[in-house]
CSV table of C-alpha atoms and ligand atoms in Angstrom, one decimal:
chain,number,residue,atom,x,y,z
A,53,MET,CA,1.1,-3.6,2.2
A,54,ARG,CA,2.8,-0.9,2.2
A,55,GLN,CA,6.6,-1.2,2.3
A,56,PRO,CA,9.1,1.0,4.1
A,57,GLU,CA,10.9,3.1,1.6
A,58,PRO,CA,14.0,4.2,2.8
A,59,ASP,CA,14.4,7.9,0.0
A,60,ARG,CA,11.8,8.5,0.8
A,61,ASP,CA,11.1,7.9,4.2
A,62,ILE,CA,14.7,9.4,4.8
A,63,ALA,CA,13.8,13.0,2.5
A,64,ALA,CA,11.0,13.4,4.5
A,65,TRP,CA,13.1,13.6,8.7
A,66,THR,CA,14.5,17.3,8.1
A,67,ARG,CA,11.3,18.1,8.1
A,68,ARG,CA,10.1,16.4,10.5
A,69,ASP,CA,12.5,16.2,13.1
A,70,ALA,CA,11.4,19.4,14.0
A,71,LEU,CA,7.8,18.6,14.0
A,72,VAL,CA,8.3,15.5,16.0
A,73,ALA,CA,10.9,17.1,18.4
A,74,ALA,CA,7.9,19.6,19.8
A,75,ALA,CA,5.1,17.7,19.6
A,76,GLY,CA,7.5,15.3,22.3
A,77,LEU,CA,7.3,18.2,24.8
A,78,ALA,CA,4.0,18.6,24.2
A,79,SER,CA,1.8,18.9,27.7
A,80,ALA,CA,-1.0,16.9,28.6
A,81,ALA,CA,-3.8,20.0,27.8
A,82,VAL,CA,-2.1,19.6,23.7
A,83,LEU,CA,-2.9,16.4,23.6
A,84,ALA,CA,-6.5,16.0,25.1
A,85,PRO,CA,-8.7,16.9,22.2
A,86,GLY,CA,-11.1,20.5,22.0
A,87,PRO,CA,-14.1,19.8,22.8
A,88,GLY,CA,-14.4,18.2,27.3
A,89,LEU,CA,-16.1,15.0,28.2
A,90,ALA,CA,-20.0,14.0,26.8
A,91,THR,CA,-22.6,12.2,27.2
A,92,ALA,CA,-22.1,10.2,23.8
A,93,ARG,CA,-21.6,6.8,24.2
A,94,PRO,CA,-17.9,6.3,23.6
A,95,ILE,CA,-16.6,5.5,19.8
A,96,PRO,CA,-16.1,1.4,20.5
A,97,PHE,CA,-12.3,0.7,20.3
A,98,GLY,CA,-10.7,-2.2,19.1
A,99,SER,CA,-7.2,-4.6,18.3
A,100,ALA,CA,-6.6,-6.4,16.2
A,101,ALA,CA,-5.9,-10.4,17.4
A,102,GLN,CA,-2.8,-12.6,16.7
A,103,ILE,CA,-3.6,-16.4,16.9
A,104,GLU,CA,-0.2,-16.9,17.6
A,105,THR,CA,-0.3,-14.7,20.9
A,106,PHE,CA,-3.7,-15.4,21.4
A,107,ARG,CA,-3.0,-18.6,22.2
A,108,THR,CA,0.1,-19.0,24.3
A,109,ASP,CA,0.2,-15.1,26.2
A,110,PRO,CA,-2.8,-15.0,29.2
A,111,ARG,CA,-2.0,-11.6,29.3
A,112,TYR,CA,-1.9,-10.8,26.2
A,113,ARG,CA,-5.8,-12.7,26.3
A,114,GLN,CA,-6.6,-10.4,29.2
A,115,ALA,CA,-5.4,-7.0,27.0
A,116,LEU,CA,-7.6,-7.7,24.9
A,117,THR,CA,-10.4,-8.3,27.5
A,118,SER,CA,-10.0,-6.0,29.1
A,119,TYR,CA,-9.0,-2.7,26.6
A,120,CYS,CA,-11.5,-4.1,23.7
A,121,ASP,CA,-15.3,-2.9,22.6
A,122,VAL,CA,-13.4,-5.6,19.2
A,123,ILE,CA,-12.2,-7.9,17.9
A,124,VAL,CA,-10.1,-8.1,14.5
A,125,PRO,CA,-8.9,-11.2,13.2
A,126,MET,CA,-5.5,-10.0,12.1
A,127,ASN,CA,-4.2,-12.8,10.0
A,128,ASP,CA,-7.1,-15.9,9.9
A,129,LEU,CA,-9.6,-14.4,8.0
A,130,LYS,CA,-7.1,-13.9,5.0
A,131,TRP,CA,-7.3,-15.8,1.8
A,132,GLU,CA,-3.6,-17.0,3.0
A,133,ALA,CA,-4.8,-18.7,6.5
A,134,ILE,CA,-8.4,-20.0,5.2
A,135,ARG,CA,-7.4,-21.3,1.6
A,136,HIS,CA,-3.8,-22.7,2.3
A,137,ASP,CA,-5.3,-25.6,0.6
A,138,ARG,CA,-8.0,-25.0,-2.1
A,139,SER,CA,-9.6,-27.8,-2.0
A,140,ARG,CA,-11.4,-26.8,1.8
A,141,PHE,CA,-12.3,-23.6,4.3
A,142,ASP,CA,-9.6,-23.9,7.4
A,143,PHE,CA,-12.0,-22.0,9.9
A,144,SER,CA,-9.9,-23.3,12.8
A,145,GLY,CA,-7.6,-19.4,13.4
A,146,ALA,CA,-10.4,-17.2,13.0
A,147,ASP,CA,-13.3,-19.4,14.9
A,148,GLU,CA,-11.7,-19.8,17.7
A,149,LEU,CA,-10.9,-15.5,17.3
A,150,VAL,CA,-14.7,-15.1,16.6
A,151,ALA,CA,-15.2,-17.4,19.6
A,152,PHE,CA,-13.3,-15.8,21.7
A,153,ALA,CA,-14.7,-12.2,21.1
A,154,GLU,CA,-18.3,-14.0,21.3
A,155,ARG,CA,-18.2,-15.3,24.9
A,156,ASN,CA,-15.9,-11.7,26.3
A,157,ARG,CA,-19.2,-9.7,24.3
A,158,LYS,CA,-16.8,-8.0,21.5
A,159,GLY,CA,-18.4,-6.7,18.8
A,160,LEU,CA,-16.1,-8.3,15.5
A,161,ARG,CA,-14.2,-7.0,12.3
A,162,GLY,CA,-13.6,-8.8,9.3
A,163,HIS,CA,-10.2,-8.7,7.5
A,164,ALA,CA,-10.3,-9.3,4.8
A,165,LEU,CA,-12.3,-10.8,1.9
A,166,LEU,CA,-10.4,-9.1,-1.0
A,167,TRP,CA,-6.8,-8.3,-0.7
A,168,GLY,CA,-4.1,-9.0,-3.7
A,169,GLU,CA,-2.1,-10.2,-0.8
A,170,ALA,CA,-2.0,-12.8,1.7
A,171,LEU,CA,-3.4,-15.0,-0.9
A,172,PRO,CA,-2.7,-19.1,-1.7
A,173,PRO,CA,0.2,-19.6,-4.1
A,174,TRP,CA,-2.7,-20.9,-6.3
A,175,ALA,CA,-4.9,-18.6,-6.3
A,176,ARG,CA,-1.6,-16.2,-7.0
A,177,GLU,CA,-1.3,-18.6,-9.7
A,178,MET,CA,-5.3,-18.3,-11.3
A,179,SER,CA,-5.1,-17.7,-15.1
A,180,THR,CA,-8.7,-16.9,-15.9
A,181,ARG,CA,-11.4,-13.8,-15.3
A,182,ALA,CA,-14.0,-17.1,-15.2
A,183,GLU,CA,-12.0,-18.8,-12.8
A,184,ALA,CA,-11.6,-16.1,-10.7
A,185,GLU,CA,-14.8,-14.7,-10.4
A,186,ARG,CA,-16.1,-18.5,-9.6
A,187,GLU,CA,-13.4,-18.0,-6.5
A,188,LEU,CA,-13.7,-14.9,-5.2
A,189,VAL,CA,-17.4,-14.9,-5.1
A,190,GLU,CA,-17.6,-18.6,-3.4
A,191,HIS,CA,-15.3,-17.2,-1.3
A,192,ILE,CA,-16.8,-14.5,-0.1
A,193,GLU,CA,-20.5,-16.4,-0.5
A,194,THR,CA,-18.3,-19.4,1.9
A,195,VAL,CA,-16.6,-17.2,4.4
A,196,VAL,CA,-19.9,-14.2,4.9
A,197,ASP,CA,-22.3,-17.1,5.3
A,198,ARG,CA,-20.7,-18.8,8.3
A,199,TYR,CA,-20.1,-15.4,10.0
A,200,LYS,CA,-23.2,-14.1,9.5
A,201,GLY,CA,-24.9,-11.9,11.5
A,202,ARG,CA,-21.6,-12.3,13.8
A,203,ILE,CA,-19.4,-9.9,12.5
A,204,ALA,CA,-21.0,-6.7,12.3
A,205,THR,CA,-18.2,-4.8,9.7
A,206,TRP,CA,-16.5,-6.9,6.9
A,207,ASP,CA,-13.4,-4.9,5.3
A,208,VAL,CA,-14.9,-6.2,2.1
A,209,VAL,CA,-11.6,-5.1,-0.5
A,210,ASN,CA,-8.3,-4.2,1.3
A,211,GLU,CA,-5.6,-1.8,-0.6
A,212,VAL,CA,-7.5,-1.7,-4.1
A,213,ILE,CA,-5.9,1.3,-4.5
A,214,LYS,CA,-3.0,1.8,-6.3
A,215,PHE,CA,0.0,3.2,-4.3
A,216,GLU,CA,0.5,6.0,-6.7
A,217,PRO,CA,-2.5,7.2,-8.9
A,218,LEU,CA,-1.7,7.6,-12.5
A,219,PRO,CA,-4.7,9.6,-14.5
A,220,GLY,CA,-6.8,6.4,-15.7
A,221,GLU,CA,-5.2,4.1,-13.6
A,222,PRO,CA,-6.2,4.3,-9.9
A,223,MET,CA,-6.5,0.5,-8.4
A,224,ARG,CA,-3.2,-1.6,-7.2
A,225,ASP,CA,-2.1,-4.1,-10.3
A,226,THR,CA,-3.4,-7.8,-7.7
A,227,ILE,CA,-4.0,-11.0,-9.4
A,228,TRP,CA,-8.2,-9.7,-9.0
A,229,GLN,CA,-7.3,-6.5,-11.1
A,230,ARG,CA,-5.5,-8.3,-13.8
A,231,LEU,CA,-8.1,-10.7,-15.0
A,232,LEU,CA,-11.1,-8.7,-13.3
A,233,GLY,CA,-10.1,-5.4,-14.5
A,234,PRO,CA,-12.1,-2.7,-11.4
A,235,ALA,CA,-15.4,-4.2,-11.7
A,236,HIS,CA,-13.3,-6.9,-8.7
A,237,VAL,CA,-14.8,-4.4,-5.7
A,238,GLU,CA,-18.2,-4.6,-7.1
A,239,ILE,CA,-18.5,-8.6,-7.3
A,240,ALA,CA,-17.1,-8.3,-3.4
A,241,PHE,CA,-19.4,-5.5,-2.0
A,242,ARG,CA,-22.5,-7.4,-3.8
A,243,THR,CA,-22.0,-11.0,-3.7
A,244,ALA,CA,-20.6,-10.1,1.1
A,245,ALA,CA,-24.1,-8.0,0.5
A,246,ARG,CA,-26.3,-10.9,-1.0
A,247,ILE,CA,-25.3,-13.1,1.6
A,248,ASP,CA,-25.2,-10.9,4.2
A,249,PRO,CA,-27.4,-7.8,4.2
A,250,LYS,CA,-27.1,-6.8,7.2
A,251,ALA,CA,-24.1,-6.7,7.6
A,252,ARG,CA,-21.7,-3.2,7.4
A,253,LEU,CA,-19.1,-3.3,4.4
A,254,VAL,CA,-16.8,-1.3,4.6
A,255,LEU,CA,-13.4,-0.1,2.1
A,256,ASN,CA,-10.0,-0.1,3.5
A,257,ASP,CA,-7.3,1.2,2.3
A,258,PHE,CA,-4.0,2.8,3.7
A,259,ASN,CA,-2.1,6.3,3.0
A,260,PHE,CA,-4.5,8.6,3.5
A,261,GLU,CA,-3.6,11.1,5.3
A,262,GLU,CA,-0.4,12.5,4.1
A,263,PRO,CA,0.6,15.4,1.9
A,264,GLY,CA,0.8,15.4,-1.3
A,265,PRO,CA,-0.9,14.6,-4.4
A,266,GLY,CA,-0.3,10.6,-4.8
A,267,THR,CA,-2.1,10.7,-1.8
A,268,ALA,CA,-5.1,13.9,-2.8
A,269,ALA,CA,-5.8,11.3,-5.6
A,270,ARG,CA,-5.7,8.6,-3.7
A,271,ARG,CA,-8.9,9.8,-1.1
A,272,LYS,CA,-10.7,10.8,-4.7
A,273,ILE,CA,-10.1,7.5,-6.1
A,274,ALA,CA,-12.0,5.9,-2.5
A,275,LEU,CA,-14.8,8.2,-3.0
A,276,ASP,CA,-15.0,7.9,-6.5
A,277,ILE,CA,-15.3,3.7,-6.0
A,278,CYS,CA,-18.1,4.4,-3.4
A,279,ARG,CA,-19.8,6.5,-5.1
A,280,ARG,CA,-20.4,4.0,-7.9
A,281,LEU,CA,-20.7,1.3,-5.7
A,282,LYS,CA,-23.8,3.4,-4.4
A,283,ASP,CA,-25.6,4.8,-8.1
A,284,LYS,CA,-25.4,1.1,-8.2
A,285,GLY,CA,-27.2,0.3,-6.0
A,286,ILE,CA,-24.9,-1.5,-4.6
A,287,PRO,CA,-24.6,-1.1,-0.4
A,288,VAL,CA,-21.0,0.8,1.1
A,289,HIS,CA,-21.6,1.7,4.5
A,290,GLY,CA,-17.4,3.0,4.8
A,291,ILE,CA,-14.4,3.8,4.9
A,292,GLY,CA,-11.6,1.9,6.4
A,293,MET,CA,-8.6,4.2,7.0
A,294,GLN,CA,-5.8,1.6,8.2
A,295,ALA,CA,-3.6,4.9,9.3
A,296,HIS,CA,-0.5,3.3,9.9
A,297,LEU,CA,1.1,6.5,10.6
A,298,TYR,CA,4.8,7.4,9.8
A,299,ALA,CA,5.9,9.0,13.0
A,300,ASP,CA,9.0,11.2,10.5
A,301,LYS,CA,6.0,12.3,8.3
A,302,PRO,CA,3.5,14.8,9.0
A,303,LEU,CA,0.1,15.1,8.6
A,304,ASP,CA,-2.2,16.6,5.8
A,305,ILE,CA,-4.5,18.5,7.6
A,306,ASP,CA,-6.9,19.8,5.2
A,307,GLY,CA,-6.7,16.9,3.2
A,308,LEU,CA,-8.0,14.7,6.1
A,309,GLN,CA,-11.0,17.3,7.2
A,310,ALA,CA,-11.5,17.9,3.3
A,311,PHE,CA,-12.0,14.2,3.0
A,312,MET,CA,-14.7,13.7,6.3
A,313,VAL,CA,-17.0,15.9,4.9
A,314,GLU,CA,-17.3,14.4,1.6
A,315,LEU,CA,-17.7,10.7,3.4
A,316,GLY,CA,-20.5,13.1,5.1
A,317,LYS,CA,-21.7,14.4,1.8
A,318,LEU,CA,-21.5,10.7,0.5
A,319,ASP,CA,-23.0,9.6,3.4
A,320,LEU,CA,-20.3,6.8,4.5
A,321,ASP,CA,-19.0,6.2,7.8
A,322,VAL,CA,-15.0,6.4,8.5
A,323,GLU,CA,-13.0,4.2,10.5
A,324,ILE,CA,-10.2,3.7,11.7
A,325,THR,CA,-9.0,0.1,11.2
A,326,GLU,CA,-4.7,-0.3,12.5
A,327,LEU,CA,-4.1,2.4,13.8
A,328,ASP,CA,0.2,2.2,14.8
A,329,VAL,CA,2.9,4.5,14.9
A,330,ILE,CA,6.2,4.0,13.2
A,331,ASP,CA,8.6,4.7,15.0
A,332,TRP,CA,11.7,3.6,13.4
A,333,LYS,CA,12.9,7.2,12.6
A,334,LEU,CA,12.7,8.0,16.2
A,335,PRO,CA,15.4,9.9,18.8
A,336,ALA,CA,16.1,5.6,20.7
A,337,ASP,CA,14.1,6.9,24.5
A,338,ALA,CA,11.6,5.7,25.1
A,339,ALA,CA,10.3,8.6,26.8
A,340,THR,CA,10.8,10.9,23.8
A,341,ARG,CA,9.0,8.0,21.8
A,342,ASP,CA,5.6,7.6,23.2
A,343,ARG,CA,5.4,11.2,23.9
A,344,ALA,CA,5.5,11.4,19.7
A,345,ALA,CA,3.5,8.9,18.9
A,346,ALA,CA,0.7,10.4,21.1
A,347,SER,CA,0.5,14.0,20.1
A,348,LEU,CA,0.7,12.3,16.0
A,349,VAL,CA,-2.5,9.7,17.4
A,350,ALA,CA,-3.7,13.0,18.9
A,351,THR,CA,-3.2,15.8,15.3
A,352,PHE,CA,-4.4,12.1,13.5
A,353,LEU,CA,-8.2,11.8,15.9
A,354,ASP,CA,-8.4,15.3,15.9
A,355,ALA,CA,-8.5,16.0,12.4
A,356,ILE,CA,-11.0,12.9,11.8
A,357,VAL,CA,-13.1,13.4,14.7
A,358,SER,CA,-13.7,17.1,15.0
A,359,VAL,CA,-15.3,16.2,11.6
A,360,ARG,CA,-16.4,12.8,11.6
A,361,ARG,CA,-17.1,10.6,14.6
A,362,PRO,CA,-15.4,6.8,13.4
A,363,LYS,CA,-17.4,4.4,14.2
A,364,ALA,CA,-14.7,1.8,15.3
A,365,ILE,CA,-10.9,3.9,16.2
A,366,VAL,CA,-9.5,-0.2,15.9
A,367,THR,CA,-4.8,-1.0,16.1
A,368,TRP,CA,-2.8,-3.5,14.9
A,369,GLY,CA,-2.1,-5.1,17.9
A,370,LEU,CA,-2.3,-4.0,21.6
A,371,SER,CA,1.3,-4.4,23.2
A,372,ASP,CA,4.3,-3.6,21.7
A,373,ARG,CA,5.5,-6.4,22.5
A,374,TYR,CA,3.8,-7.9,19.2
A,375,SER,CA,4.1,-6.1,16.7
A,376,TRP,CA,4.3,-6.3,12.7
A,377,VAL,CA,6.2,-2.8,12.9
A,378,HIS,CA,9.0,-4.2,14.5
A,379,GLU,CA,10.3,-6.4,12.0
A,380,ILE,CA,8.5,-4.5,8.8
A,381,PHE,CA,10.1,-1.2,9.6
A,382,PRO,CA,13.7,-2.3,11.9
A,383,ARG,CA,15.4,0.5,13.7
A,384,GLN,CA,19.0,1.3,12.6
A,385,ASP,CA,19.8,0.7,16.9
A,386,LYS,CA,17.5,-2.2,16.7
A,387,ALA,CA,15.6,-1.3,19.9
A,388,ARG,CA,12.0,-2.7,19.7
A,389,ALA,CA,9.5,-0.5,18.0
A,390,ARG,CA,6.7,1.3,20.4
A,391,PRO,CA,4.1,1.6,18.0
A,392,LEU,CA,1.0,0.5,20.3
A,393,PRO,CA,-0.6,2.0,23.3
A,394,LEU,CA,0.5,-0.9,25.7
A,395,ASP,CA,3.7,-1.1,26.6
A,396,ALA,CA,5.6,-4.8,26.0
A,397,ASP,CA,4.6,-5.0,29.8
A,398,PHE,CA,1.6,-4.8,29.2
A,399,LYS,CA,1.5,-1.1,30.7
A,400,PRO,CA,-0.8,1.6,29.0
A,401,LYS,CA,1.5,4.0,27.3
A,402,PRO,CA,0.4,7.8,26.4
A,403,MET,CA,-1.5,6.7,24.0
A,404,MET,CA,-3.8,4.7,25.7
A,405,ALA,CA,-4.6,8.0,27.4
A,406,VAL,CA,-5.1,10.1,23.7
A,407,LEU,CA,-7.0,7.0,23.0
A,408,ASP,CA,-9.5,7.3,25.6
A,409,ARG,CA,-10.1,11.0,25.9
A,410,PHE,CA,-10.8,10.7,21.8
A,411,ARG,CA,-13.3,7.9,22.2
A,412,ARG,CA,-14.9,9.9,25.0
A,413,SER,CA,-15.4,13.1,23.4
A,414,GLN,CA,-18.0,15.0,21.7
A,415,SER,CA,-17.3,16.1,18.8
B,223,LIG,C1,-0.1,-6.8,8.6
B,223,LIG,C2,0.0,-8.3,10.4
B,223,LIG,O1,0.0,-8.2,11.0
B,223,LIG,C3,1.3,-9.3,9.9
B,223,LIG,O2,1.4,-10.4,10.8
B,223,LIG,C4,1.1,-10.4,8.6
B,223,LIG,O3,2.3,-11.4,8.4
B,223,LIG,C5,1.5,-9.1,7.7
B,223,LIG,O4,-0.3,-8.2,7.0
B,223,LIG,N1,-2.4,-4.3,5.8
B,223,LIG,C6,-3.1,-4.6,5.7
B,223,LIG,C7,-2.8,-5.7,7.6
B,223,LIG,O5,-4.7,-4.2,5.9
B,223,LIG,O6,-3.1,-6.7,7.1
B,223,LIG,C8,-1.1,-6.0,7.7
B,223,LIG,O7,-1.0,-6.7,8.5
B,223,LIG,C9,-0.3,-4.8,7.5
B,223,LIG,C10,-1.0,-4.0,6.4
């Protein structure tokens, strides 16, 4: 997970301020993608679903049913949820969300088979290579097998790339990297493919979109990892872009488009997997924030969709009533964050119209 970086964020604010202010005034025409409505099947749209909210709020369940083609258990397929007890697997939360998705004929994405975070304490304390490999392989075998043929796409590895990579140090420092080295990625993909050869297997990571050499290095590392897997005959089908977009930072449009071209050369799909807008530095006015968020999402999706049509567009939650952004990126004025396509009363915001247009557009 990307931690807030107040200094960096504030430094970027002045530059972005003007852009966002301009974007806030953008007309509906500006928000629309270039090409007109088309006959191609819409890009599947989905959302991550939180189990607690899912259980308690019928409007939330209704919104998932009405708006989503795809459901992603937000936290219930993470190690923390499934492996809190080392001696058994607990699928209670995941099973509930998977059953809901199946009952409502929704597709499913699985998030995530390997991550350096959301680990139970015992997993953080693993100490040998053999132990880490045994646990990782057994975990992936058990989880992928349980949902074989039902969860069509897996985030096999999540956030394995270093935030600001150094030359020769591409990988993030996690328990997996410490005990297994870069081979952890290969082990994870190989195991997932062995258990469910029909599953789509994705490398998921954040920040592929900001300008700067660090982000460019991250894009290159993602491509290099996938290329190496393919060279070894290990299946990898796509790269997931989390796309937690900072409203106060610029997007690297050229970098994004070049990334899409490179993905195409490797025959990799792109998926937008955790889209939301971090609006902690935007002005207080709700309508201004909503227009700025919609405009940012439009600019981002235009850069992607104009080069490569995503396999799915997934937001990290649906309604502003429930979002991690509110907790992790609190606003100074304490106002509720507005990162998502539905407002806190489940009414569609301008971002929803943007998502809808892009889903239906022809690239
Ligand atoms: C977040 C969830 O939204 C929170 O509910 C949870 O407390 C922490 O994790 N990148 C990821 C996601 O890959 O799994 C994270 O989800 C957000 C950042």
